[in-house]
Amino acid sequence: MTIHIGAKPGDIAETVLMPGDPYRAKWAAETFLKAPKLVNEVRGMLGFTGTYKGAPVTIHGSGMGMPSLSIYANELIRDYGAKTLIRIGSCGGMQPHVKLRDIIIAMTASSLSTPSSGMFKELNFAPCADYGLLSAAVAEAQGKDVGLHVGGIYSSDVFYDGRPDLNEQMVRHGILGVEMEAAELYNLAARYGVRALAVLTVSDHLQTGEALPSDQREKSFGDMVEIALNAALT
Ligand code: HPA
């Protein structure tokens, strides 16, 4: 047990998928894992461990934003020995060619700040994905009927942004989408020598104002979970 995770030692697999929403963790575990078992529910943050194609996998919520993700990722890596962590989540599209329901595989994650900024100080560390995971996820996604984009994303500290000019700079520099967690996951993976990736579904679009109705999110979310699971086990 850690401060925020009630799982017993050995209850967490080396492969962990991390959606922001704990109920998405429940849905993904019940849909894709064999014999999913609830291993954490401290503060309502749900984690499940089961098997996928015979391999142990944990699906654990991260909560929203980098401070929340940082708590869970730190404890999963340091206390439970997680070795491969894949964020599965939604993002806002930032480029005209990025459409609703498309999948973005994040090669890098830019940010204004992360929970690691205090450590990096004046350094502009470049958080990036694990290349092996990234290339496996790209191969998986290419076998599906999904719009796929691979490139940089923006991990924002805020959903309701009082500084839209920052988004404009991201758009201008080719950033594909905005979410709120990946940069810190990539920082922590680098720090602890583990593998990380973020696979994201475009749920809304900053330029068009469109948003995916909740009943249409499930199918896109399912593709993303399968891509992440198969990439992790490649
Ligand atoms: N902004 C930040 N995070 C997000 C968004 C967004 O538009 N959509 C999904 N996650």
PDB file of C-alpha atoms and ligand atoms in Angstrom:
ATOM      1  CA  MET A   1       0.000   0.000   0.000  1.00  0.00           C
ATOM      2  CA  THR A   2       1.083   3.552  -0.729  1.00  0.00           C
ATOM      3  CA  ILE A   3      -0.493   6.840   0.298  1.00  0.00           C
ATOM      4  CA  HIS A   4      -2.794   6.878  -2.723  1.00  0.00           C
ATOM      5  CA  ILE A   5      -2.923   3.258  -3.896  1.00  0.00           C
ATOM      6  CA  GLY A   6      -4.400   0.489  -1.774  1.00  0.00           C
ATOM      7  CA  ALA A   7      -3.128  -2.402  -3.926  1.00  0.00           C
ATOM      8  CA  LYS A   8      -1.126  -5.155  -2.264  1.00  0.00           C
ATOM      9  CA  PRO A   9       2.454  -5.818  -3.427  1.00  0.00           C
ATOM     10  CA  GLY A  10       2.200  -7.909  -6.582  1.00  0.00           C
ATOM     11  CA  ASP A  11      -1.310  -6.648  -7.415  1.00  0.00           C
ATOM     12  CA  ILE A  12      -0.007  -4.208 -10.043  1.00  0.00           C
ATOM     13  CA  ALA A  13       1.315  -5.511 -13.379  1.00  0.00           C
ATOM     14  CA  GLU A  14       4.507  -4.218 -15.013  1.00  0.00           C
ATOM     15  CA  THR A  15       2.301  -2.939 -17.860  1.00  0.00           C
ATOM     16  CA  VAL A  16      -0.077  -0.153 -16.825  1.00  0.00           C
ATOM     17  CA  LEU A  17      -2.588   1.706 -19.007  1.00  0.00           C
ATOM     18  CA  MET A  18      -3.648   5.053 -17.561  1.00  0.00           C
ATOM     19  CA  PRO A  19      -6.883   6.762 -18.620  1.00  0.00           C
ATOM     20  CA  GLY A  20      -7.698  10.022 -16.843  1.00  0.00           C
ATOM     21  CA  ASP A  21     -11.165   8.885 -15.852  1.00  0.00           C
ATOM     22  CA  PRO A  22     -11.472   6.072 -13.265  1.00  0.00           C
ATOM     23  CA  TYR A  23     -14.733   4.899 -14.878  1.00  0.00           C
ATOM     24  CA  ARG A  24     -12.943   4.573 -18.202  1.00  0.00           C
ATOM     25  CA  ALA A  25     -10.421   2.374 -16.385  1.00  0.00           C
ATOM     26  CA  LYS A  26     -13.329   0.205 -15.200  1.00  0.00           C
ATOM     27  CA  TRP A  27     -14.887   0.058 -18.673  1.00  0.00           C
ATOM     28  CA  ALA A  28     -11.583  -0.758 -20.394  1.00  0.00           C
ATOM     29  CA  ALA A  29     -10.693  -3.443 -17.833  1.00  0.00           C
ATOM     30  CA  GLU A  30     -14.123  -5.082 -18.054  1.00  0.00           C
ATOM     31  CA  THR A  31     -14.127  -4.885 -21.867  1.00  0.00           C
ATOM     32  CA  PHE A  32     -10.578  -5.952 -22.729  1.00  0.00           C
ATOM     33  CA  LEU A  33      -9.033  -7.817 -19.782  1.00  0.00           C
ATOM     34  CA  LYS A  34      -9.659 -11.379 -18.711  1.00  0.00           C
ATOM     35  CA  ALA A  35     -10.632 -11.759 -15.038  1.00  0.00           C
ATOM     36  CA  PRO A  36     -10.187  -8.077 -14.095  1.00  0.00           C
ATOM     37  CA  LYS A  37      -9.828  -7.568 -10.360  1.00  0.00           C
ATOM     38  CA  LEU A  38     -10.285  -4.246  -8.557  1.00  0.00           C
ATOM     39  CA  VAL A  39      -6.912  -3.485  -6.934  1.00  0.00           C
ATOM     40  CA  ASN A  40      -7.390   0.149  -5.917  1.00  0.00           C
ATOM     41  CA  GLU A  41     -10.273   2.420  -5.010  1.00  0.00           C
ATOM     42  CA  VAL A  42      -8.620   4.916  -2.661  1.00  0.00           C
ATOM     43  CA  ARG A  43     -10.292   8.332  -3.182  1.00  0.00           C
ATOM     44  CA  GLY A  44     -12.420   6.760  -5.926  1.00  0.00           C
ATOM     45  CA  MET A  45      -9.412   6.331  -8.226  1.00  0.00           C
ATOM     46  CA  LEU A  46     -10.046   2.887  -9.661  1.00  0.00           C
ATOM     47  CA  GLY A  47      -7.357   0.421 -10.726  1.00  0.00           C
ATOM     48  CA  PHE A  48      -7.912  -3.085 -12.142  1.00  0.00           C
ATOM     49  CA  THR A  49      -5.517  -5.907 -12.910  1.00  0.00           C
ATOM     50  CA  GLY A  50      -6.293  -8.763 -15.287  1.00  0.00           C
ATOM     51  CA  THR A  51      -4.687 -10.379 -18.297  1.00  0.00           C
ATOM     52  CA  TYR A  52      -4.597  -9.527 -21.992  1.00  0.00           C
ATOM     53  CA  LYS A  53      -3.539 -12.317 -24.367  1.00  0.00           C
ATOM     54  CA  GLY A  54      -2.217 -14.075 -21.275  1.00  0.00           C
ATOM     55  CA  ALA A  55      -0.042 -11.194 -20.029  1.00  0.00           C
ATOM     56  CA  PRO A  56      -0.781  -9.338 -16.769  1.00  0.00           C
ATOM     57  CA  VAL A  57      -1.994  -5.771 -17.318  1.00  0.00           C
ATOM     58  CA  THR A  58      -3.200  -3.074 -14.918  1.00  0.00           C
ATOM     59  CA  ILE A  59      -5.561  -0.303 -16.009  1.00  0.00           C
ATOM     60  CA  HIS A  60      -5.429   2.515 -13.457  1.00  0.00           C
ATOM     61  CA  GLY A  61      -6.920   6.028 -13.562  1.00  0.00           C
ATOM     62  CA  SER A  62      -4.568   9.003 -13.478  1.00  0.00           C
ATOM     63  CA  GLY A  63      -7.062  11.743 -12.677  1.00  0.00           C
ATOM     64  CA  MET A  64      -7.026  14.996 -14.620  1.00  0.00           C
ATOM     65  CA  GLY A  65      -3.911  17.119 -14.975  1.00  0.00           C
ATOM     66  CA  MET A  66      -0.221  16.527 -14.380  1.00  0.00           C
ATOM     67  CA  PRO A  67      -0.191  16.953 -10.572  1.00  0.00           C
ATOM     68  CA  SER A  68      -2.706  14.103 -10.263  1.00  0.00           C
ATOM     69  CA  LEU A  69      -1.043  11.855 -12.836  1.00  0.00           C
ATOM     70  CA  SER A  70       2.322  12.489 -11.165  1.00  0.00           C
ATOM     71  CA  ILE A  71       1.096  11.073  -7.853  1.00  0.00           C
ATOM     72  CA  TYR A  72      -0.143   7.819  -9.380  1.00  0.00           C
ATOM     73  CA  ALA A  73       2.705   7.355 -11.870  1.00  0.00           C
ATOM     74  CA  ASN A  74       5.331   7.962  -9.163  1.00  0.00           C
ATOM     75  CA  GLU A  75       3.781   5.379  -6.847  1.00  0.00           C
ATOM     76  CA  LEU A  76       3.126   2.854  -9.646  1.00  0.00           C
ATOM     77  CA  ILE A  77       6.744   3.046 -10.808  1.00  0.00           C
ATOM     78  CA  ARG A  78       8.614   3.436  -7.505  1.00  0.00           C
ATOM     79  CA  ASP A  79       6.512   1.303  -5.184  1.00  0.00           C
ATOM     80  CA  TYR A  80       4.864  -1.228  -7.488  1.00  0.00           C
ATOM     81  CA  GLY A  81       7.525  -1.692 -10.175  1.00  0.00           C
ATOM     82  CA  ALA A  82       5.543  -0.547 -13.225  1.00  0.00           C
ATOM     83  CA  LYS A  83       7.827  -0.682 -16.271  1.00  0.00           C
ATOM     84  CA  THR A  84       5.581   0.277 -19.193  1.00  0.00           C
ATOM     85  CA  LEU A  85       3.032   3.076 -18.739  1.00  0.00           C
ATOM     86  CA  ILE A  86       0.703   4.143 -21.523  1.00  0.00           C
ATOM     87  CA  ARG A  87      -1.641   7.061 -21.156  1.00  0.00           C
ATOM     88  CA  ILE A  88      -4.928   6.461 -22.976  1.00  0.00           C
ATOM     89  CA  GLY A  89      -7.044   9.578 -23.056  1.00  0.00           C
ATOM     90  CA  SER A  90      -8.773  12.273 -25.012  1.00  0.00           C
ATOM     91  CA  CYS A  91      -7.387  15.473 -26.464  1.00  0.00           C
ATOM     92  CA  GLY A  92      -8.480  18.578 -28.299  1.00  0.00           C
ATOM     93  CA  GLY A  93      -7.461  18.724 -31.968  1.00  0.00           C
ATOM     94  CA  MET A  94      -5.276  21.701 -32.911  1.00  0.00           C
ATOM     95  CA  GLN A  95      -4.663  21.323 -36.669  1.00  0.00           C
ATOM     96  CA  PRO A  96      -7.210  21.455 -39.503  1.00  0.00           C
ATOM     97  CA  HIS A  97      -6.169  18.000 -40.795  1.00  0.00           C
ATOM     98  CA  VAL A  98      -6.757  16.443 -37.347  1.00  0.00           C
ATOM     99  CA  LYS A  99     -10.396  15.323 -37.191  1.00  0.00           C
ATOM    100  CA  LEU A 100     -12.731  14.204 -34.406  1.00  0.00           C
ATOM    101  CA  ARG A 101     -12.203  10.475 -33.555  1.00  0.00           C
ATOM    102  CA  ASP A 102      -8.692  10.481 -35.055  1.00  0.00           C
ATOM    103  CA  ILE A 103      -5.912   8.983 -32.974  1.00  0.00           C
ATOM    104  CA  ILE A 104      -2.801  10.921 -32.039  1.00  0.00           C
ATOM    105  CA  ILE A 105       0.324   9.101 -30.901  1.00  0.00           C
ATOM    106  CA  ALA A 106       2.426  11.626 -29.014  1.00  0.00           C
ATOM    107  CA  MET A 107       6.095  11.660 -29.969  1.00  0.00           C
ATOM    108  CA  THR A 108       6.796  14.669 -27.710  1.00  0.00           C
ATOM    109  CA  ALA A 109       4.808  16.696 -25.199  1.00  0.00           C
ATOM    110  CA  SER A 110       5.404  20.445 -24.849  1.00  0.00           C
ATOM    111  CA  SER A 111       4.246  22.283 -21.756  1.00  0.00           C
ATOM    112  CA  LEU A 112       4.327  25.606 -19.990  1.00  0.00           C
ATOM    113  CA  SER A 113       5.196  23.796 -16.767  1.00  0.00           C
ATOM    114  CA  THR A 114       4.934  20.348 -15.236  1.00  0.00           C
ATOM    115  CA  PRO A 115       5.323  19.067 -11.665  1.00  0.00           C
ATOM    116  CA  SER A 116       8.975  18.486 -12.701  1.00  0.00           C
ATOM    117  CA  SER A 117       9.584  22.146 -13.597  1.00  0.00           C
ATOM    118  CA  GLY A 118      10.892  22.891 -10.101  1.00  0.00           C
ATOM    119  CA  MET A 119      13.623  20.302 -10.684  1.00  0.00           C
ATOM    120  CA  PHE A 120      14.543  21.319 -14.228  1.00  0.00           C
ATOM    121  CA  LYS A 121      14.537  25.056 -13.349  1.00  0.00           C
ATOM    122  CA  GLU A 122      16.043  26.915 -16.333  1.00  0.00           C
ATOM    123  CA  LEU A 123      16.383  23.718 -18.387  1.00  0.00           C
ATOM    124  CA  ASN A 124      13.899  23.104 -21.175  1.00  0.00           C
ATOM    125  CA  PHE A 125      13.891  19.312 -20.935  1.00  0.00           C
ATOM    126  CA  ALA A 126      12.232  17.675 -23.965  1.00  0.00           C
ATOM    127  CA  PRO A 127       9.813  14.978 -22.760  1.00  0.00           C
ATOM    128  CA  CYS A 128       9.495  12.285 -25.420  1.00  0.00           C
ATOM    129  CA  ALA A 129       7.873   8.886 -25.888  1.00  0.00           C
ATOM    130  CA  ASP A 130       9.668   5.544 -25.770  1.00  0.00           C
ATOM    131  CA  TYR A 131      10.558   4.819 -29.406  1.00  0.00           C
ATOM    132  CA  GLY A 132       9.893   1.072 -29.257  1.00  0.00           C
ATOM    133  CA  LEU A 133       6.422   1.608 -27.824  1.00  0.00           C
ATOM    134  CA  LEU A 134       5.731   4.405 -30.270  1.00  0.00           C
ATOM    135  CA  SER A 135       6.681   2.372 -33.327  1.00  0.00           C
ATOM    136  CA  ALA A 136       4.676  -0.646 -32.085  1.00  0.00           C
ATOM    137  CA  ALA A 137       1.631   1.574 -31.507  1.00  0.00           C
ATOM    138  CA  VAL A 138       1.962   3.111 -34.973  1.00  0.00           C
ATOM    139  CA  ALA A 139       2.067  -0.372 -36.535  1.00  0.00           C
ATOM    140  CA  GLU A 140      -1.040  -1.386 -34.539  1.00  0.00           C
ATOM    141  CA  ALA A 141      -2.938   1.772 -35.491  1.00  0.00           C
ATOM    142  CA  GLN A 142      -2.071   1.333 -39.173  1.00  0.00           C
ATOM    143  CA  GLY A 143      -3.908  -2.003 -39.063  1.00  0.00           C
ATOM    144  CA  LYS A 144      -7.123  -0.278 -37.988  1.00  0.00           C
ATOM    145  CA  ASP A 145      -9.609   1.924 -39.770  1.00  0.00           C
ATOM    146  CA  VAL A 146      -8.645   5.084 -37.888  1.00  0.00           C
ATOM    147  CA  GLY A 147      -7.217   8.455 -38.857  1.00  0.00           C
ATOM    148  CA  LEU A 148      -3.710   8.452 -37.384  1.00  0.00           C
ATOM    149  CA  HIS A 149      -1.326  11.290 -36.553  1.00  0.00           C
ATOM    150  CA  VAL A 150       2.103  10.987 -34.973  1.00  0.00           C
ATOM    151  CA  GLY A 151       3.870  14.070 -33.659  1.00  0.00           C
ATOM    152  CA  GLY A 152       4.016  16.650 -30.909  1.00  0.00           C
ATOM    153  CA  ILE A 153       1.233  17.412 -28.474  1.00  0.00           C
ATOM    154  CA  TYR A 154       0.739  20.113 -25.846  1.00  0.00           C
ATOM    155  CA  SER A 155       0.197  19.205 -22.185  1.00  0.00           C
ATOM    156  CA  SER A 156      -1.618  22.214 -20.783  1.00  0.00           C
ATOM    157  CA  ASP A 157      -2.038  23.050 -17.102  1.00  0.00           C
ATOM    158  CA  VAL A 158      -5.543  24.365 -17.666  1.00  0.00           C
ATOM    159  CA  PHE A 159      -8.660  23.259 -19.528  1.00  0.00           C
ATOM    160  CA  TYR A 160     -10.298  26.692 -19.407  1.00  0.00           C
ATOM    161  CA  ASP A 161      -7.432  28.689 -20.829  1.00  0.00           C
ATOM    162  CA  GLY A 162      -7.187  32.384 -20.069  1.00  0.00           C
ATOM    163  CA  ARG A 163      -4.158  32.631 -22.399  1.00  0.00           C
ATOM    164  CA  PRO A 164      -5.415  31.484 -25.831  1.00  0.00           C
ATOM    165  CA  ASP A 165      -2.290  33.003 -27.399  1.00  0.00           C
ATOM    166  CA  LEU A 166      -0.319  30.002 -26.069  1.00  0.00           C
ATOM    167  CA  ASN A 167      -2.573  27.662 -28.028  1.00  0.00           C
ATOM    168  CA  GLU A 168      -1.977  29.836 -31.097  1.00  0.00           C
ATOM    169  CA  GLN A 169       1.790  29.360 -30.766  1.00  0.00           C
ATOM    170  CA  MET A 170       1.320  25.610 -30.421  1.00  0.00           C
ATOM    171  CA  VAL A 171      -0.874  25.510 -33.540  1.00  0.00           C
ATOM    172  CA  ARG A 172       1.670  27.608 -35.427  1.00  0.00           C
ATOM    173  CA  HIS A 173       4.413  25.147 -34.497  1.00  0.00           C
ATOM    174  CA  GLY A 174       2.513  22.115 -35.772  1.00  0.00           C
ATOM    175  CA  ILE A 175       1.340  20.703 -32.443  1.00  0.00           C
ATOM    176  CA  LEU A 176      -1.410  18.177 -33.148  1.00  0.00           C
ATOM    177  CA  GLY A 177      -3.526  18.276 -30.004  1.00  0.00           C
ATOM    178  CA  VAL A 178      -3.874  19.456 -26.423  1.00  0.00           C
ATOM    179  CA  GLU A 179      -4.385  17.383 -23.286  1.00  0.00           C
ATOM    180  CA  MET A 180      -3.205  17.726 -19.697  1.00  0.00           C
ATOM    181  CA  GLU A 181      -1.068  14.742 -18.607  1.00  0.00           C
ATOM    182  CA  ALA A 182       1.480  13.330 -21.064  1.00  0.00           C
ATOM    183  CA  ALA A 183       4.474  15.646 -20.498  1.00  0.00           C
ATOM    184  CA  GLU A 184       4.805  14.668 -16.850  1.00  0.00           C
ATOM    185  CA  LEU A 185       4.377  10.972 -17.652  1.00  0.00           C
ATOM    186  CA  TYR A 186       7.254  11.262 -20.140  1.00  0.00           C
ATOM    187  CA  ASN A 187       9.376  13.168 -17.589  1.00  0.00           C
ATOM    188  CA  LEU A 188       8.861  10.502 -14.931  1.00  0.00           C
ATOM    189  CA  ALA A 189       9.562   7.667 -17.361  1.00  0.00           C
ATOM    190  CA  ALA A 190      12.870   9.315 -18.274  1.00  0.00           C
ATOM    191  CA  ARG A 191      13.735   9.842 -14.601  1.00  0.00           C
ATOM    192  CA  TYR A 192      13.067   6.265 -13.580  1.00  0.00           C
ATOM    193  CA  GLY A 193      14.218   4.515 -16.753  1.00  0.00           C
ATOM    194  CA  VAL A 194      10.854   3.038 -17.727  1.00  0.00           C
ATOM    195  CA  ARG A 195       8.848   3.148 -20.964  1.00  0.00           C
ATOM    196  CA  ALA A 196       6.017   5.592 -21.604  1.00  0.00           C
ATOM    197  CA  LEU A 197       3.668   6.558 -24.404  1.00  0.00           C
ATOM    198  CA  ALA A 198       0.457   8.545 -24.830  1.00  0.00           C
ATOM    199  CA  VAL A 199      -2.206   7.368 -27.283  1.00  0.00           C
ATOM    200  CA  LEU A 200      -5.033   9.899 -27.569  1.00  0.00           C
ATOM    201  CA  THR A 201      -8.445  10.140 -29.199  1.00  0.00           C
ATOM    202  CA  VAL A 202      -9.520  13.528 -30.539  1.00  0.00           C
ATOM    203  CA  SER A 203     -12.708  14.280 -28.583  1.00  0.00           C
ATOM    204  CA  ASP A 204     -13.061  17.973 -29.404  1.00  0.00           C
ATOM    205  CA  HIS A 205     -11.503  20.513 -31.728  1.00  0.00           C
ATOM    206  CA  LEU A 206     -10.149  23.894 -30.728  1.00  0.00           C
ATOM    207  CA  GLN A 207     -10.462  25.389 -34.204  1.00  0.00           C
ATOM    208  CA  THR A 208     -13.907  24.133 -35.221  1.00  0.00           C
ATOM    209  CA  GLY A 209     -15.504  23.987 -31.763  1.00  0.00           C
ATOM    210  CA  GLU A 210     -16.856  20.475 -32.542  1.00  0.00           C
ATOM    211  CA  ALA A 211     -17.051  17.874 -29.780  1.00  0.00           C
ATOM    212  CA  LEU A 212     -17.736  14.145 -29.898  1.00  0.00           C
ATOM    213  CA  PRO A 213     -21.099  13.246 -28.337  1.00  0.00           C
ATOM    214  CA  SER A 214     -20.601  10.943 -25.377  1.00  0.00           C
ATOM    215  CA  ASP A 215     -22.352   7.994 -27.098  1.00  0.00           C
ATOM    216  CA  GLN A 216     -19.785   8.115 -29.920  1.00  0.00           C
ATOM    217  CA  ARG A 217     -16.749   8.165 -27.680  1.00  0.00           C
ATOM    218  CA  GLU A 218     -16.801   4.481 -26.804  1.00  0.00           C
ATOM    219  CA  LYS A 219     -15.791   3.068 -30.203  1.00  0.00           C
ATOM    220  CA  SER A 220     -12.861   5.469 -30.605  1.00  0.00           C
ATOM    221  CA  PHE A 221     -11.850   4.785 -27.036  1.00  0.00           C
ATOM    222  CA  GLY A 222     -11.910   1.020 -27.702  1.00  0.00           C
ATOM    223  CA  ASP A 223      -9.565   1.343 -30.707  1.00  0.00           C
ATOM    224  CA  MET A 224      -7.172   3.337 -28.565  1.00  0.00           C
ATOM    225  CA  VAL A 225      -7.179   0.748 -25.744  1.00  0.00           C
ATOM    226  CA  GLU A 226      -6.459  -2.074 -28.221  1.00  0.00           C
ATOM    227  CA  ILE A 227      -3.620  -0.110 -29.813  1.00  0.00           C
ATOM    228  CA  ALA A 228      -2.108   0.549 -26.378  1.00  0.00           C
ATOM    229  CA  LEU A 229      -2.496  -3.039 -25.169  1.00  0.00           C
ATOM    230  CA  ASN A 230      -0.971  -4.589 -28.281  1.00  0.00           C
ATOM    231  CA  ALA A 231       1.865  -2.041 -28.384  1.00  0.00           C
ATOM    232  CA  ALA A 232       2.715  -2.691 -24.732  1.00  0.00           C
ATOM    233  CA  LEU A 233       2.962  -6.432 -25.295  1.00  0.00           C
ATOM    234  CA  THR A 234       4.922  -6.253 -28.567  1.00  0.00           C
TER     235      THR A 234
HETATM  236  N1  HPA B   1      -7.960  20.995 -23.664  1.00  0.00           N
HETATM  237  C1  HPA B   1      -7.261  20.384 -22.706  1.00  0.00           C
HETATM  238  N2  HPA B   1      -7.387  19.105 -22.451  1.00  0.00           N
HETATM  239  C2  HPA B   1      -8.243  18.389 -23.190  1.00  0.00           C
HETATM  240  C3  HPA B   1      -8.993  18.968 -24.207  1.00  0.00           C
HETATM  241  C4  HPA B   1      -8.836  20.340 -24.456  1.00  0.00           C
HETATM  242  O1  HPA B   1      -9.471  20.900 -25.359  1.00  0.00           O
HETATM  243  N3  HPA B   1      -9.775  17.994 -24.746  1.00  0.00           N
HETATM  244  C5  HPA B   1      -9.506  16.862 -24.088  1.00  0.00           C
HETATM  245  N4  HPA B   1      -8.580  17.091 -23.144  1.00  0.00           N
END
